[in-house]
Structures are given as C-alpha cells and as structure tokens.
Short mmCIF file of C-alpha atoms and ligand atoms in Angstrom, two decimals:
data_model
loop_
_atom_site.label_atom_id
_atom_site.label_comp_id
_atom_site.label_asym_id
_atom_site.label_seq_id
_atom_site.Cartn_x
_atom_site.Cartn_y
_atom_site.Cartn_z
CA MET E 67 72.15 25.87 -1.98
CA PRO E 68 69.25 23.68 -0.97
CA ASP E 69 67.70 21.70 -3.09
CA LYS E 70 63.69 21.74 -3.26
CA GLN E 71 63.47 18.44 -5.25
CA PHE E 72 64.04 16.11 -2.24
CA ASP E 73 62.88 15.62 1.32
CA TYR E 74 66.48 17.01 2.69
CA ASP E 75 69.58 18.15 1.17
CA VAL E 76 71.20 15.52 3.20
CA LEU E 77 70.34 12.64 4.84
CA TYR E 78 72.56 10.98 7.19
CA ILE E 79 72.62 7.09 8.12
CA GLY E 80 73.93 6.77 11.95
CA SER E 81 74.66 9.52 14.31
CA GLY E 82 77.61 9.24 15.75
CA HIS E 83 81.11 11.73 14.91
CA GLY E 84 80.89 10.71 11.87
CA THR E 85 77.86 12.43 11.04
CA PHE E 86 76.89 15.24 14.35
CA ASP E 87 80.29 17.11 13.86
CA GLY E 88 79.72 18.15 9.80
CA ALA E 89 75.86 17.67 9.77
CA ILE E 90 75.37 20.43 13.14
CA PRO E 91 76.87 23.25 10.95
CA LEU E 92 75.82 22.57 7.94
CA ALA E 93 71.65 22.56 9.09
CA ALA E 94 73.47 25.90 11.06
CA LYS E 95 73.98 27.26 7.46
CA GLY E 96 70.60 26.89 6.33
CA TYR E 97 70.78 23.17 5.15
CA LYS E 98 67.94 20.72 5.50
CA VAL E 99 69.16 18.06 7.47
CA ALA E 100 68.12 14.30 8.86
CA VAL E 101 69.72 12.37 10.80
CA VAL E 102 68.96 8.56 10.46
CA GLU E 103 69.72 6.41 14.17
CA ALA E 104 68.40 2.89 14.52
CA ASP E 105 70.03 3.11 18.73
CA LEU E 106 71.43 5.66 21.00
CA ILE E 107 71.77 9.35 19.48
CA GLY E 108 75.91 9.56 19.47
CA GLY E 109 77.11 6.70 18.71
CA THR E 110 79.74 4.09 19.83
CA CYS E 111 82.07 7.12 21.51
CA PRO E 112 79.79 9.14 23.39
CA ASN E 113 77.70 5.85 24.81
CA ARG E 114 79.77 2.82 24.78
CA GLY E 115 83.71 4.04 23.13
CA CYS E 116 85.38 6.56 24.18
CA ASN E 117 83.70 9.21 26.69
CA ALA E 118 82.53 5.71 29.28
CA LYS E 119 85.94 3.91 28.96
CA ILE E 120 87.68 7.46 30.38
CA ILE E 121 85.27 7.52 33.26
CA LEU E 122 85.85 3.86 33.86
CA ASP E 123 89.72 4.61 33.78
CA MET E 124 89.60 7.78 35.50
CA PRO E 125 90.50 6.09 39.64
CA VAL E 126 92.57 3.81 37.39
CA ALA E 127 95.09 6.32 36.58
CA LEU E 128 94.84 7.62 39.74
CA ARG E 129 95.71 4.54 41.59
CA ARG E 130 98.04 4.05 39.64
CA GLN E 131 99.68 8.28 40.36
CA PHE E 132 99.07 6.97 44.44
CA GLU E 133 101.14 3.87 43.31
CA ASP E 134 103.53 5.57 42.50
CA LEU E 135 103.67 8.52 44.87
CA ASN E 136 103.34 5.31 48.23
CA GLY E 137 105.29 7.08 51.10
CA VAL E 138 104.74 10.45 50.25
CA VAL E 139 101.21 9.65 49.78
CA THR E 140 99.73 6.56 52.79
CA GLY E 141 96.92 4.79 52.99
CA GLY E 142 95.70 2.13 50.48
CA VAL E 143 93.35 2.84 47.52
CA ALA E 144 90.62 0.29 46.24
CA ILE E 145 88.40 1.35 42.86
CA ASP E 146 84.60 0.65 43.79
CA TRP E 147 83.72 -0.88 41.46
CA SER E 148 79.65 -0.09 41.29
CA GLN E 149 80.10 3.07 42.31
CA ASN E 150 83.00 3.38 39.31
CA VAL E 151 79.72 1.60 36.51
CA ALA E 152 77.68 4.42 38.56
CA HIS E 153 79.33 7.37 38.10
CA LYS E 154 80.06 6.65 34.06
CA ASP E 155 76.02 5.86 33.77
CA GLU E 156 75.62 9.09 35.43
CA VAL E 157 78.13 10.96 33.28
CA ILE E 158 77.35 9.42 29.76
CA GLY E 159 73.67 8.84 30.62
CA VAL E 160 72.89 12.34 29.91
CA LEU E 161 74.96 13.16 26.46
CA PRO E 162 72.10 11.17 23.98
CA GLY E 163 69.74 14.05 25.12
CA PHE E 164 72.40 16.32 25.03
CA ILE E 165 73.90 15.97 21.37
CA GLY E 166 69.78 15.55 20.38
CA GLY E 167 69.69 19.07 21.36
CA LEU E 168 72.59 20.08 19.59
CA LEU E 169 70.63 18.48 16.64
CA ASP E 170 67.48 19.91 17.15
CA SER E 171 69.30 23.96 17.79
CA VAL E 172 69.98 23.20 14.20
CA HIS E 173 66.65 21.57 13.06
CA ILE E 174 68.32 18.47 12.25
CA ASP E 175 65.29 16.07 11.82
CA VAL E 176 66.38 13.20 14.19
CA ILE E 177 64.39 10.10 12.53
CA HIS E 178 64.57 7.10 15.01
CA GLY E 179 65.11 3.69 13.03
CA LYS E 180 66.85 1.46 10.97
CA GLY E 181 68.56 3.73 7.65
CA VAL E 182 68.27 1.22 4.47
CA LEU E 183 69.61 2.43 0.59
CA GLU E 184 66.67 2.06 -2.15
CA ASP E 185 68.44 3.91 -4.69
CA PRO E 186 70.93 7.13 -4.56
CA HIS E 187 68.55 9.05 -3.42
CA THR E 188 66.18 7.57 -0.87
CA VAL E 189 66.63 5.74 2.15
CA SER E 190 63.38 3.85 3.44
CA ILE E 191 63.52 3.66 7.93
CA ASP E 192 61.53 0.61 8.68
CA GLY E 193 59.31 1.65 5.62
CA THR E 194 58.99 4.96 5.45
CA LEU E 195 60.12 6.15 2.16
CA LYS E 196 63.48 9.88 2.55
CA THR E 197 65.05 11.60 0.06
CA ALA E 198 67.82 13.53 0.00
CA GLY E 199 69.82 15.48 -2.64
CA LYS E 200 73.08 13.68 -0.77
CA ILE E 201 73.16 10.27 1.69
CA VAL E 202 75.85 9.75 4.32
CA ILE E 203 76.64 6.27 4.84
CA ALA E 204 78.22 6.83 8.96
CA THR E 205 77.21 3.39 10.68
CA GLY E 206 80.06 2.86 12.01
CA LEU E 207 81.53 -0.79 13.30
CA ARG E 208 80.25 -3.54 15.50
CA PRO E 209 82.61 -5.82 17.78
CA ASN E 210 83.79 -9.12 15.72
CA ARG E 211 82.47 -12.33 17.16
CA LEU E 212 85.00 -15.32 16.80
CA ASP E 213 83.22 -17.88 15.19
CA ILE E 214 83.89 -21.36 17.25
CA PRO E 215 81.71 -23.57 19.04
CA GLY E 216 79.54 -21.34 22.14
CA ILE E 217 81.03 -18.37 21.33
CA ASP E 218 77.74 -16.81 23.13
CA LEU E 219 79.34 -17.37 26.21
CA ALA E 220 81.46 -14.44 25.63
CA HIS E 221 80.93 -10.98 26.09
CA ASP E 222 81.73 -7.12 24.03
CA SER E 223 82.62 -4.09 25.52
CA SER E 224 79.21 -2.85 26.03
CA ASP E 225 78.64 -5.45 28.39
CA PHE E 226 82.08 -4.86 30.29
CA MET E 227 81.47 -1.43 30.68
CA ASN E 228 78.44 -1.98 32.30
CA LEU E 229 78.96 -5.31 34.60
CA THR E 230 77.19 -4.28 37.86
CA LYS E 231 80.20 -6.70 39.78
CA MET E 232 83.08 -7.06 38.91
CA PRO E 233 84.13 -10.89 38.43
CA LYS E 234 87.27 -12.29 39.92
CA LYS E 235 88.43 -14.12 37.10
CA ILE E 236 88.47 -12.91 33.73
CA THR E 237 89.75 -14.03 29.53
CA ILE E 238 90.34 -11.78 27.63
CA ILE E 239 90.44 -13.08 23.85
CA GLY E 240 92.63 -10.83 22.05
CA ALA E 241 95.09 -8.20 22.23
CA GLY E 242 94.58 -4.81 20.85
CA TYR E 243 93.58 -1.50 22.02
CA ILE E 244 90.24 -2.77 24.15
CA ALA E 245 91.77 -6.08 25.56
CA MET E 246 94.73 -3.76 26.55
CA GLU E 247 92.57 -1.14 27.82
CA PHE E 248 90.12 -3.02 29.57
CA ALA E 249 92.52 -6.31 31.23
CA THR E 250 94.47 -2.69 32.85
CA ILE E 251 90.62 -1.80 34.21
CA ALA E 252 90.35 -5.25 35.16
CA SER E 253 93.56 -5.98 37.00
CA ALA E 254 92.96 -2.71 38.92
CA THR E 255 89.74 -3.17 40.41
CA GLY E 256 90.34 -7.01 41.70
CA ALA E 257 89.68 -9.42 38.78
CA ASP E 258 92.33 -11.87 38.23
CA VAL E 259 92.66 -11.23 34.65
CA THR E 260 94.21 -13.27 31.75
CA VAL E 261 94.52 -12.32 27.88
CA LEU E 262 95.15 -15.05 25.81
CA LEU E 263 97.39 -13.44 22.65
CA ARG E 264 96.60 -15.71 18.93
CA GLY E 265 100.39 -14.69 17.66
CA ASP E 266 102.65 -12.75 19.91
CA LYS E 267 102.22 -9.46 19.49
CA ALA E 268 100.13 -7.07 21.44
CA LEU E 269 98.68 -3.99 19.77
CA ARG E 270 100.60 -4.69 16.58
CA ALA E 271 100.27 -0.35 15.38
CA PHE E 272 102.25 0.20 18.10
CA HIS E 273 106.46 0.63 18.62
CA GLN E 274 107.01 -3.12 19.81
CA GLU E 275 109.55 -2.04 22.61
CA PHE E 276 107.63 0.17 24.21
CA VAL E 277 104.25 -2.59 24.49
CA GLU E 278 106.37 -4.56 26.13
CA THR E 279 106.29 -2.12 28.48
CA ILE E 280 103.12 -2.59 29.21
CA ILE E 281 102.80 -6.02 29.45
CA SER E 282 105.52 -7.13 31.92
CA ASP E 283 104.13 -3.34 34.00
CA LEU E 284 100.62 -5.56 33.60
CA GLU E 285 101.95 -9.18 34.35
CA LYS E 286 103.66 -7.45 37.69
CA HIS E 287 100.24 -6.22 38.16
CA GLY E 288 99.14 -10.37 38.19
CA VAL E 289 98.00 -10.00 34.59
CA ALA E 290 98.49 -13.17 32.63
CA PHE E 291 99.43 -13.42 29.02
CA LYS E 292 99.44 -16.20 26.75
CA ARG E 293 100.98 -16.13 23.78
CA GLU E 294 100.47 -17.99 20.19
CA THR E 295 96.96 -19.13 22.00
CA SER E 296 94.08 -19.54 20.01
CA VAL E 297 91.22 -20.19 21.60
CA THR E 298 88.97 -23.49 20.14
CA GLU E 299 86.16 -23.82 22.12
CA LEU E 300 84.07 -22.05 25.31
CA LYS E 301 81.42 -24.57 27.26
CA ALA E 302 79.77 -23.94 30.37
CA ALA E 303 80.67 -25.39 33.36
CA GLY E 304 78.47 -24.64 36.19
CA ASP E 305 78.44 -20.67 37.42
CA GLN E 306 81.88 -20.82 35.29
CA ILE E 307 83.18 -20.91 31.38
CA GLU E 308 85.74 -23.53 30.21
CA VAL E 309 88.24 -21.85 27.75
CA LEU E 310 89.38 -24.39 25.30
CA THR E 311 92.73 -23.40 23.92
CA SER E 312 94.68 -24.79 20.18
CA ASP E 313 97.68 -26.15 22.93
CA GLY E 314 95.22 -28.84 24.39
CA GLN E 315 95.14 -27.18 27.37
CA SER E 316 91.19 -25.82 29.32
CA SER E 317 90.76 -23.48 32.17
CA THR E 318 88.07 -22.54 33.71
CA THR E 319 87.16 -18.20 34.23
CA ASP E 320 84.64 -16.51 35.35
CA TRP E 321 83.63 -13.88 32.44
CA VAL E 322 85.27 -13.92 28.80
CA LEU E 323 85.49 -11.01 26.73
CA ASP E 324 86.20 -11.04 23.38
CA ALA E 325 87.86 -8.17 21.72
CA THR E 326 89.15 -10.14 18.70
CA GLY E 327 88.41 -6.30 16.60
CA ARG E 328 85.14 -4.80 15.28
CA ILE E 329 83.98 -4.73 11.95
CA PRO E 330 81.95 -2.74 9.61
CA ASN E 331 78.40 -2.36 9.38
CA VAL E 332 77.80 -2.59 5.70
CA GLU E 333 75.42 -5.78 5.41
CA ASN E 334 71.98 -5.49 5.39
CA ILE E 335 71.58 -1.56 4.61
CA GLY E 336 70.92 -2.00 0.94
CA LEU E 337 74.52 -0.96 -0.61
CA GLU E 338 74.18 -4.10 -3.17
CA LYS E 339 71.20 -3.20 -4.23
CA VAL E 340 72.35 0.88 -4.77
CA GLY E 341 75.88 -0.29 -6.76
CA VAL E 342 77.94 1.55 -3.33
CA HIS E 343 81.07 -1.13 -3.59
CA TYR E 344 82.62 -2.32 -0.36
CA THR E 345 85.33 -4.80 1.29
CA ALA E 346 85.06 -6.70 4.48
CA LYS E 347 87.30 -3.47 6.30
CA GLY E 348 84.15 -0.77 5.16
CA VAL E 349 82.89 1.28 2.15
CA THR E 350 84.94 2.62 -0.54
CA VAL E 351 85.46 5.77 -0.91
CA ASN E 352 87.03 8.12 -3.08
CA ASP E 353 89.86 11.17 -1.81
CA HIS E 354 86.62 13.21 -1.72
CA LEU E 355 84.95 10.31 0.82
CA GLN E 356 82.28 9.49 -2.00
CA THR E 357 81.38 6.14 -3.06
CA SER E 358 80.73 4.27 -6.17
CA VAL E 359 77.59 5.99 -6.62
CA PRO E 360 78.09 9.90 -7.24
CA SER E 361 74.93 11.43 -4.38
CA ILE E 362 76.40 8.84 -1.39
CA TYR E 363 79.36 9.47 0.75
CA ALA E 364 80.67 7.51 3.75
CA SER E 365 82.21 9.21 7.22
CA GLY E 366 83.84 8.41 9.68
CA ASP E 367 84.53 3.94 11.21
CA VAL E 368 82.58 2.32 8.09
CA ILE E 369 84.84 3.82 5.45
CA ASP E 370 87.82 1.53 4.33
CA LYS E 371 90.88 3.84 5.03
CA THR E 372 93.89 3.43 6.56
CA GLN E 373 93.87 6.26 9.19
CA PRO E 374 93.32 4.78 12.68
CA LYS E 375 89.70 4.20 13.23
CA LEU E 376 89.13 6.71 15.66
CA THR E 377 86.93 9.50 16.60
CA PRO E 378 89.31 12.21 16.15
CA THR E 379 89.20 10.85 12.20
CA ALA E 380 85.67 10.67 11.90
CA ILE E 381 85.50 14.32 13.42
CA PHE E 382 87.90 15.61 10.49
CA GLU E 383 86.00 13.62 7.53
CA SER E 384 82.56 14.79 8.80
CA LYS E 385 83.89 18.22 8.96
CA TYR E 386 85.50 17.82 5.54
CA LEU E 387 81.86 16.47 4.12
CA SER E 388 79.74 19.24 5.65
CA ALA E 389 82.16 22.02 4.01
CA GLN E 390 81.97 20.15 0.69
CA PHE E 391 78.43 20.01 0.69
CA ALA E 392 78.00 23.63 1.88
CA GLY E 393 79.96 24.43 -0.97
CA GLU E 394 83.12 25.88 0.84
CA SER E 395 85.92 23.71 -0.90
CA SER E 396 86.37 21.03 -3.33
CA ASP E 397 90.10 20.02 -2.57
CA PRO E 398 90.51 16.40 -2.43
CA ILE E 399 90.56 15.24 1.70
CA LYS E 400 94.03 15.89 3.26
CA TYR E 401 93.89 13.83 6.74
CA PRO E 402 96.29 16.35 9.27
CA VAL E 403 98.60 13.96 11.50
CA ILE E 404 96.16 11.70 13.49
CA PRO E 405 97.47 11.16 17.03
CA SER E 406 96.31 7.68 18.85
CA VAL E 407 96.85 6.32 22.31
CA VAL E 408 96.16 3.37 23.96
CA PHE E 409 94.14 4.79 27.62
CA THR E 410 96.25 1.98 29.56
CA THR E 411 98.74 3.21 32.82
CA PRO E 412 101.17 3.50 31.65
CA ARG E 413 99.47 5.16 28.17
CA LEU E 414 101.01 4.56 25.05
CA ALA E 415 101.03 7.32 22.15
CA LYS E 416 102.76 8.08 19.39
CA ALA E 417 101.69 10.58 16.44
CA GLY E 418 103.56 11.01 12.87
CA VAL E 419 106.29 9.08 11.37
CA SER E 420 107.08 5.81 13.36
CA PRO E 421 110.37 4.80 14.75
CA GLU E 422 110.40 2.07 12.31
CA THR E 423 109.64 4.00 9.44
CA ALA E 424 112.48 6.62 10.53
CA ALA E 425 115.01 3.42 11.31
CA ALA E 426 114.20 2.04 7.75
CA ALA E 427 115.80 5.53 6.14
CA PRO E 428 118.54 7.11 8.36
CA SER E 429 119.32 9.29 5.27
CA ASP E 430 116.22 10.80 6.17
CA TYR E 431 115.28 11.09 9.70
CA THR E 432 117.25 10.89 12.87
CA VAL E 433 115.77 9.61 16.45
CA SER E 434 115.73 11.03 19.85
CA ALA E 435 115.39 8.57 22.97
CA ASN E 436 114.07 9.69 26.39
CA HIS E 437 114.21 7.54 29.13
CA ILE E 438 111.01 8.72 31.97
CA PRO E 439 111.90 9.17 35.13
CA ASP E 440 115.50 10.90 34.75
CA ASP E 441 112.61 14.39 33.82
CA TRP E 442 113.22 16.41 37.09
CA TYR E 443 109.47 16.80 36.56
CA ARG E 444 108.67 13.19 36.47
CA GLN E 445 110.53 12.93 39.28
CA ALA E 446 108.19 15.23 40.68
CA SER E 447 105.34 12.66 40.29
CA LYS E 448 107.66 9.79 41.12
CA GLU E 449 106.69 8.39 37.46
CA THR E 450 109.43 5.07 37.29
CA LEU E 451 109.09 4.04 34.29
CA GLY E 452 108.61 5.47 30.30
CA ASP E 453 110.28 6.13 27.73
CA ASN E 454 109.77 8.33 24.19
CA LEU E 455 111.49 7.96 20.27
CA LEU E 456 111.12 11.69 19.44
CA VAL E 457 111.75 11.70 14.97
CA PHE E 458 113.39 14.45 13.31
CA ASP E 459 113.97 14.60 9.56
CA LYS E 460 117.20 16.71 8.18
CA ALA E 461 116.20 20.02 8.42
CA HIS E 462 116.00 18.80 12.36
CA HIS E 463 111.80 19.16 12.54
CA LEU E 464 109.79 17.38 14.81
CA VAL E 465 107.76 14.87 12.08
CA GLY E 466 106.92 12.26 14.46
CA ALA E 467 106.57 10.90 18.34
CA THR E 468 105.77 7.92 20.88
CA GLU E 469 105.89 7.78 24.54
CA VAL E 470 105.19 5.12 27.00
CA SER E 471 104.45 6.70 29.90
CA ASN E 472 101.70 7.40 32.81
CA GLN E 473 101.28 11.32 30.56
CA ALA E 474 101.67 10.00 27.41
CA GLU E 475 98.45 11.29 26.26
CA ASN E 476 99.43 14.63 27.36
CA VAL E 477 103.35 15.03 25.96
CA ILE E 478 101.49 13.97 22.11
CA ASN E 479 99.06 16.11 22.51
CA SER E 480 101.19 18.76 22.86
CA LEU E 481 104.23 18.23 20.44
CA LEU E 482 101.19 17.75 17.87
CA PRO E 483 101.30 21.52 15.97
CA ALA E 484 105.23 20.46 15.78
CA ILE E 485 104.46 18.04 14.34
CA GLU E 486 102.00 19.48 11.87
CA PHE E 487 103.01 22.08 11.22
CA LYS E 488 106.37 21.95 11.21
CA PHE E 489 107.63 23.97 13.65
CA GLY E 490 110.99 25.49 12.98
CA PRO E 491 113.59 27.07 15.25
CA ALA E 492 111.92 30.80 14.71
CA GLU E 493 108.49 28.99 15.78
CA LEU E 494 109.62 27.60 18.27
CA ASN E 495 111.23 30.55 19.92
CA ARG E 496 108.07 32.20 19.39
CA LEU E 497 105.94 29.43 22.08
CA VAL E 498 106.64 30.41 26.09
CA TYR E 499 104.98 27.75 28.53
CA LEU E 500 103.42 27.83 31.29
CA PHE E 501 105.51 26.49 33.55
CA PRO E 502 106.51 23.77 35.41
CA SER E 503 103.76 22.23 32.80
CA ILE E 504 104.07 18.20 30.95
CA THR E 505 104.08 20.65 27.87
CA SER E 506 107.30 22.57 29.16
CA ALA E 507 108.71 19.38 30.16
CA ALA E 508 107.87 18.47 26.26
CA TYR E 509 109.12 21.09 24.28
CA GLY E 510 112.08 21.18 26.59
CA GLN E 511 113.70 17.90 25.25
CA LEU E 512 113.66 19.59 21.43
C1 FAD X 243 85.16 0.18 23.89
C2 FAD X 243 85.48 1.24 23.04
C3 FAD X 243 86.49 2.99 23.60
C4 FAD X 243 86.86 3.82 22.18
N1 FAD X 243 87.60 4.42 22.80
C5 FAD X 243 88.14 5.19 22.32
C6 FAD X 243 89.58 6.57 22.65
O1 FAD X 243 89.65 7.19 23.49
N2 FAD X 243 89.32 7.50 21.78
C7 FAD X 243 88.97 7.28 20.34
O2 FAD X 243 89.67 8.33 19.44
N3 FAD X 243 87.92 5.85 19.45
C8 FAD X 243 87.93 5.35 20.29
N4 FAD X 243 86.83 4.53 20.35
C9 FAD X 243 86.39 4.37 18.33
C10 FAD X 243 85.57 5.19 18.65
O3 FAD X 243 84.59 5.06 19.12
C11 FAD X 243 84.57 5.69 17.10
O4 FAD X 243 85.99 5.79 15.81
C12 FAD X 243 84.21 6.39 16.91
O5 FAD X 243 82.53 6.46 17.61
C13 FAD X 243 83.51 6.58 15.30
O6 FAD X 243 82.41 7.13 14.74
P1 FAD X 243 81.43 6.93 13.45
O7 FAD X 243 80.46 8.23 14.16
O8 FAD X 243 82.16 6.43 12.85
O9 FAD X 243 80.34 5.11 14.52
P2 FAD X 243 79.85 5.39 15.65
O10 FAD X 243 79.99 5.95 16.83
O11 FAD X 243 79.99 3.75 15.81
O12 FAD X 243 78.17 5.67 14.91
C14 FAD X 243 77.89 4.85 14.10
C15 FAD X 243 76.28 4.89 14.87
O13 FAD X 243 75.64 4.08 13.05
C16 FAD X 243 74.36 3.80 13.64
N5 FAD X 243 73.83 2.79 12.69
C17 FAD X 243 74.25 1.57 11.98
N6 FAD X 243 73.55 1.12 11.43
C18 FAD X 243 72.31 2.26 11.10
C19 FAD X 243 71.12 2.31 10.23
N7 FAD X 243 71.45 1.05 9.56
N8 FAD X 243 70.90 2.59 10.65
C20 FAD X 243 70.55 3.67 11.66
N9 FAD X 243 71.83 4.42 11.75
C21 FAD X 243 72.93 2.45 12.41
C22 FAD X 243 74.99 2.79 15.38
O14 FAD X 243 73.78 2.24 16.06
C23 FAD X 243 75.77 3.61 15.40
O15 FAD X 243 74.86 5.05 16.69
C24 FAD X 243 86.79 3.20 21.04
C25 FAD X 243 85.71 2.64 20.25
C26 FAD X 243 85.55 2.00 21.44
C27 FAD X 243 84.31 0.27 20.94
N1 NAD X 244 92.33 4.41 22.86
C1 NAD X 244 91.74 4.32 21.29
O1 NAD X 244 91.58 4.71 21.06
C2 NAD X 244 90.33 3.05 21.53
C3 NAD X 244 89.73 1.81 22.61
C4 NAD X 244 89.35 1.07 22.29
C5 NAD X 244 89.20 1.18 20.85
N2 NAD X 244 89.59 1.62 20.34
C6 NAD X 244 88.83 1.69 18.65
O2 NAD X 244 87.92 0.06 18.01
C7 NAD X 244 88.85 -0.43 17.39
C8 NAD X 244 88.45 -2.29 18.39
O3 NAD X 244 89.20 -2.24 19.03
P1 NAD X 244 89.51 -3.61 19.34
O4 NAD X 244 90.67 -4.26 20.92
O5 NAD X 244 89.02 -4.56 19.21
O6 NAD X 244 90.52 -4.67 17.98
P2 NAD X 244 92.11 -4.15 17.24
O7 NAD X 244 92.11 -4.01 15.68
O8 NAD X 244 93.06 -2.51 18.23
O9 NAD X 244 92.76 -5.74 18.45
C9 NAD X 244 92.14 -6.79 17.88
C10 NAD X 244 92.64 -8.25 18.59
O10 NAD X 244 92.22 -9.25 18.19
C11 NAD X 244 93.34 -9.93 17.71
N3 NAD X 244 92.68 -10.90 16.42
C12 NAD X 244 92.22 -10.66 16.10
N4 NAD X 244 91.56 -12.39 15.35
C13 NAD X 244 91.54 -12.89 16.14
C14 NAD X 244 91.04 -14.44 16.07
N5 NAD X 244 90.37 -14.90 14.99
N6 NAD X 244 91.47 -14.98 17.49
C15 NAD X 244 92.93 -13.91 18.19
N7 NAD X 244 92.55 -12.85 18.38
C16 NAD X 244 92.77 -12.23 17.05
C17 NAD X 244 94.12 -9.45 17.01
O11 NAD X 244 95.06 -9.94 16.55
C18 NAD X 244 94.38 -8.28 18.40
O12 NAD X 244 95.35 -8.21 18.59
C19 NAD X 244 89.80 -0.04 17.30
O13 NAD X 244 90.80 -0.45 16.37
C20 NAD X 244 90.04 1.44 17.56
O14 NAD X 244 89.67 2.12 16.36
C21 NAD X 244 90.58 2.83 19.78
#
C-alpha cells in the first residue's frame, strides 16, 4: 500500500512507453506517482519514433501498391514531402498533450526538468528534491554520433523527419532499422540515396536472404548500397558535404544521416553516485527489473537486455513493474514472444524461433517455405515479390515465422497468438477468420 514517508510511492525518470503504460494503471489504483520528463511527454515513440515515422511512410506504402497495380490503376503517384511532414506534425503534435492528459486524469504529478539520482530514494530535478519509495529509470536511448572529423555536418533521425524540403542527394551511414526505413522513404519521395555499410550485411538481426530481397528492390528503385565502406571524414563543400571513405574515395552529397545506432541515456543521472550498475548497453537489472540498488528499477530501452529495444518490449516492462509495485505479482519477468518489423517496402517482420536456429537443430524443428506471389490473395494486389519461412516444432506447433512482403507486419501479428500460445490442431480448428483477409491467408499456410 502507499508509503507515507516519501513524497511519492513511485517516481519515474522519463515519460516514454517504458513509463506511462504502467504508471497510469498504478496511479489509478491509488498509488502516488510522479513522472519527471526533460523533453516532450510521451518520449521517443510518439514524438520522434514509431508514430512519426509511420505517418511519413503511409504514402510510401500506398505508392508501392499503386506501382504493383500499375495498369489496373492508372495515373502517377507523387509524394508531396512538405505536405507529408505537415500531416505528420498535425497528427503527432497533439500526442504530448493527450498523454499528459492521461497522466493528469489519474493525478500523476508531471515534473518538467532533468532528473538526477541523489540517493536510493531521492531525485533532484533542476535543484528541487523529490523522494519516492521506488524509482524507475526509464531514460531511453539517444542517437549515436560517429567519432569522425566533421560529424557536426551530419544529422539524426529526428532531423530527417522534420526536413521541410527533401534534399536532392542523401547519404546514409549505417544499415540498421533507421537507415533502411529512411532510405525507403527518401527514395520514394524522389531523393537520390546512397547507403554506406561498414560491413557487408544490413539488418543483421534478420534473415539475410530476405534482407537481400529488400536491398535488391531498393536498388531497382535507385538506391545505391556501398558495402565495406566506412566514412572517415565529412567536409563542408559550399552548399554540399564531401564524404570521405575508407576506400580512399570521396563523393559529394546534400545531406548526411548518421544512422549508426542508439545509445543509452545513462550518463550524468547520478548512477555512479548512488551505485546503480550499468554497461555500454544500458542499466543492469535482475529478473525483476531491479537494479543493483534495491529501491531503483529500470524499464524500456535503457535496460541492458537481449530482447529487442522496441516499444512493445517497453510497454510489457512498464506493465510488469506496475503489477509488481501494486503487489499483484512477485514473479520474475517472463517475456512473451516479441515480434519485430522493419517498415521498408516490402516490410520485413519476424517472431519466435528464427530459420537460423531451426536450421541449426534439424531434429527439433521443421521449416516450410512459401512464395508470396503464389497465393491468390496476394495476386489480388499483384504482389510481385516476397517469401516467408514458418518454423514448426516436433509436435507441429508453429514456433516462429519470418516474412518479407508488403503485408508482413500484419501476417506476423496474425500468427502471433498461435506462436505465443502454441496452438495445436484443436485450437486452430476453433478459429474461423473473416474471409478474404490477410489473417485467413496467413493461417491458410499452416
Ligand atoms: C526513428 C525511430 C523509429 C522507431 N520506430 C519504431 C517502430 O516502428 N516500432 C517500435 O516498436 N519501436 C520503434 N522505435 C523504438 C521506440 O521508439 C523505443 O523502443 C521506445 O520509445 C522506448 O521507450 P522508452 O520509454 O524506453 O524510451 P523513450 O521513449 O526514449 O523515453 C525516454 C524519455 O526519457 C527522457 N529522459 C532522458 N533522460 C532524462 C532525465 N535525466 N530526466 C528526465 N527525463 C529524461 C527523454 O527525454 C525521453 O522522453 C523507433 C525509434 C526511433 C528513434
Ligand atoms: N521498425 C522499428 O521497430 C524501428 C525503426 C527504427 C528504429 N528502431 C529502434 O531504434 C534503434 C536504433 O536504430 P538504428 O537503425 O539507429 O540502429 P541499428 O542498431 O538497427 O543499426 C545501426 C547500424 O549502424 C551500423 N554501425 C554501427 N556503428 C557503426 C560505425 N562506427 N560505422 C558505420 N556503421 C556503423 C551497424 O552496423 C548497423 O547497420 C533500433 O535498434 C530499434 O530498437 C526500431
């Protein structure tokens, strides 16, 4: 029950999904909760991550559908970038107020400013001290900055999403989620895009054959990929930027996106002073998301973890902590199957046991392969490329799926209950789906 010796029962540092999905139900149960936020309420995902990005991607995905249905649908489709950004701003602009309103509705104190740990129960916010029985570090990640001369000439993902005019020529450093998604958006909007890969692989956590499908499709759409090419320096060259690379070459571009990863916000928040352990990957926690200081927990992207640093993971963790703090459970955290998707066109999505794990243990798993254009439902939208791999255990339960296609995120989402709850024939036979639909197409393959 609420503890009267502190200002709050729980104080969260950061207001992203690692906080608010759990803080709101906790406060609704009568616990006294505070949220400290140095920037926009709601954190990265709504303001400069998932929500913002997917709005900019909507016309890009639509353009792809038009392209596929070319001949059936006639007339060109061009993306007006400034309208696209204006639309994004209109939709996400209200989100901090909306999320702030949800916090307010359950009497959570929102304190604006930078939170710094002073002791195991005290946080200072720009000089004001607040105490809490429990403190949650949910400070998230920030963009990595390459350590090369001239890096100040490069930009990050937030700058890209706020561009008022799409540059003619864009160079992207890195080949992870942000690089591939933003290369897709920029190219579809008319930019001449070059992606520089330090090694020879993009999207390392995904099935490489499917990653190559995306790369060759982007290449067909004009994106250049240069592998084994590290950037050594950026130089101002009039209105342009000169990009010097490890192969001794140099090229000019209008705009550079440094998409070399995101790093945890663990510095200058008092972790050393209070004794909270952390690594370069984030705050170290036990199986109750508790740090090395028992009254201090961590949630969301700032945790050093093996699970993907994504919004669904942050939501699950903040809800887990909420139930712990309310005394509803004392179980260690047990992560469900966490799906992930790269919003390129086509999309690349996956969940559960990977084809690589299955291939390494052929006595435990079987894998079935499906070519997307063979399915009549995908023929309806003239999808011309795409594949999936479905992984089954010995009892023929679906335990993993990975797909590259225009509708991969919806296929993987549809299959998720079967993977998480290990549906067998009895459960599968009880499920009927709206027909025709992507879900019925997805289950038709099992
Ligand atoms: C461009 C981009 C696209 C993305 N797209 C997707 C997607 O499509 N799907 C998906 O699942 N995930 C996506 N992500 C990842 C997703 O945004 C994160 O996983 C999610 O936001 C993590 O939530 P969080 O609460 O842990 O951290 P954040 O949302 O980063 O919140 C942390 C908050 O803490 C605040 N803060 C930091 N230090 C302090 C301090 N000392 N005092 C006070 N406040 C502080 C920050 O200002 C921030 O608001 C994307 C990320 C980016 C950058
Ligand atoms: N669809 C989604 O769910 C989505 C979309 C965008 C971002 N995100 C989240 O944001 C995080 C950050 O995305 P990201 O794309 O910045 O990171 P990432 O970790 O996915 O990719 C980083 C890329 O930079 C490369 N790199 C790293 N150091 C480098 C160096 N010194 N020189 C050259 N290349 C280097 C890596 O090899 C990799 O290709 C993701 O891990 C994910 O959690 C998710």
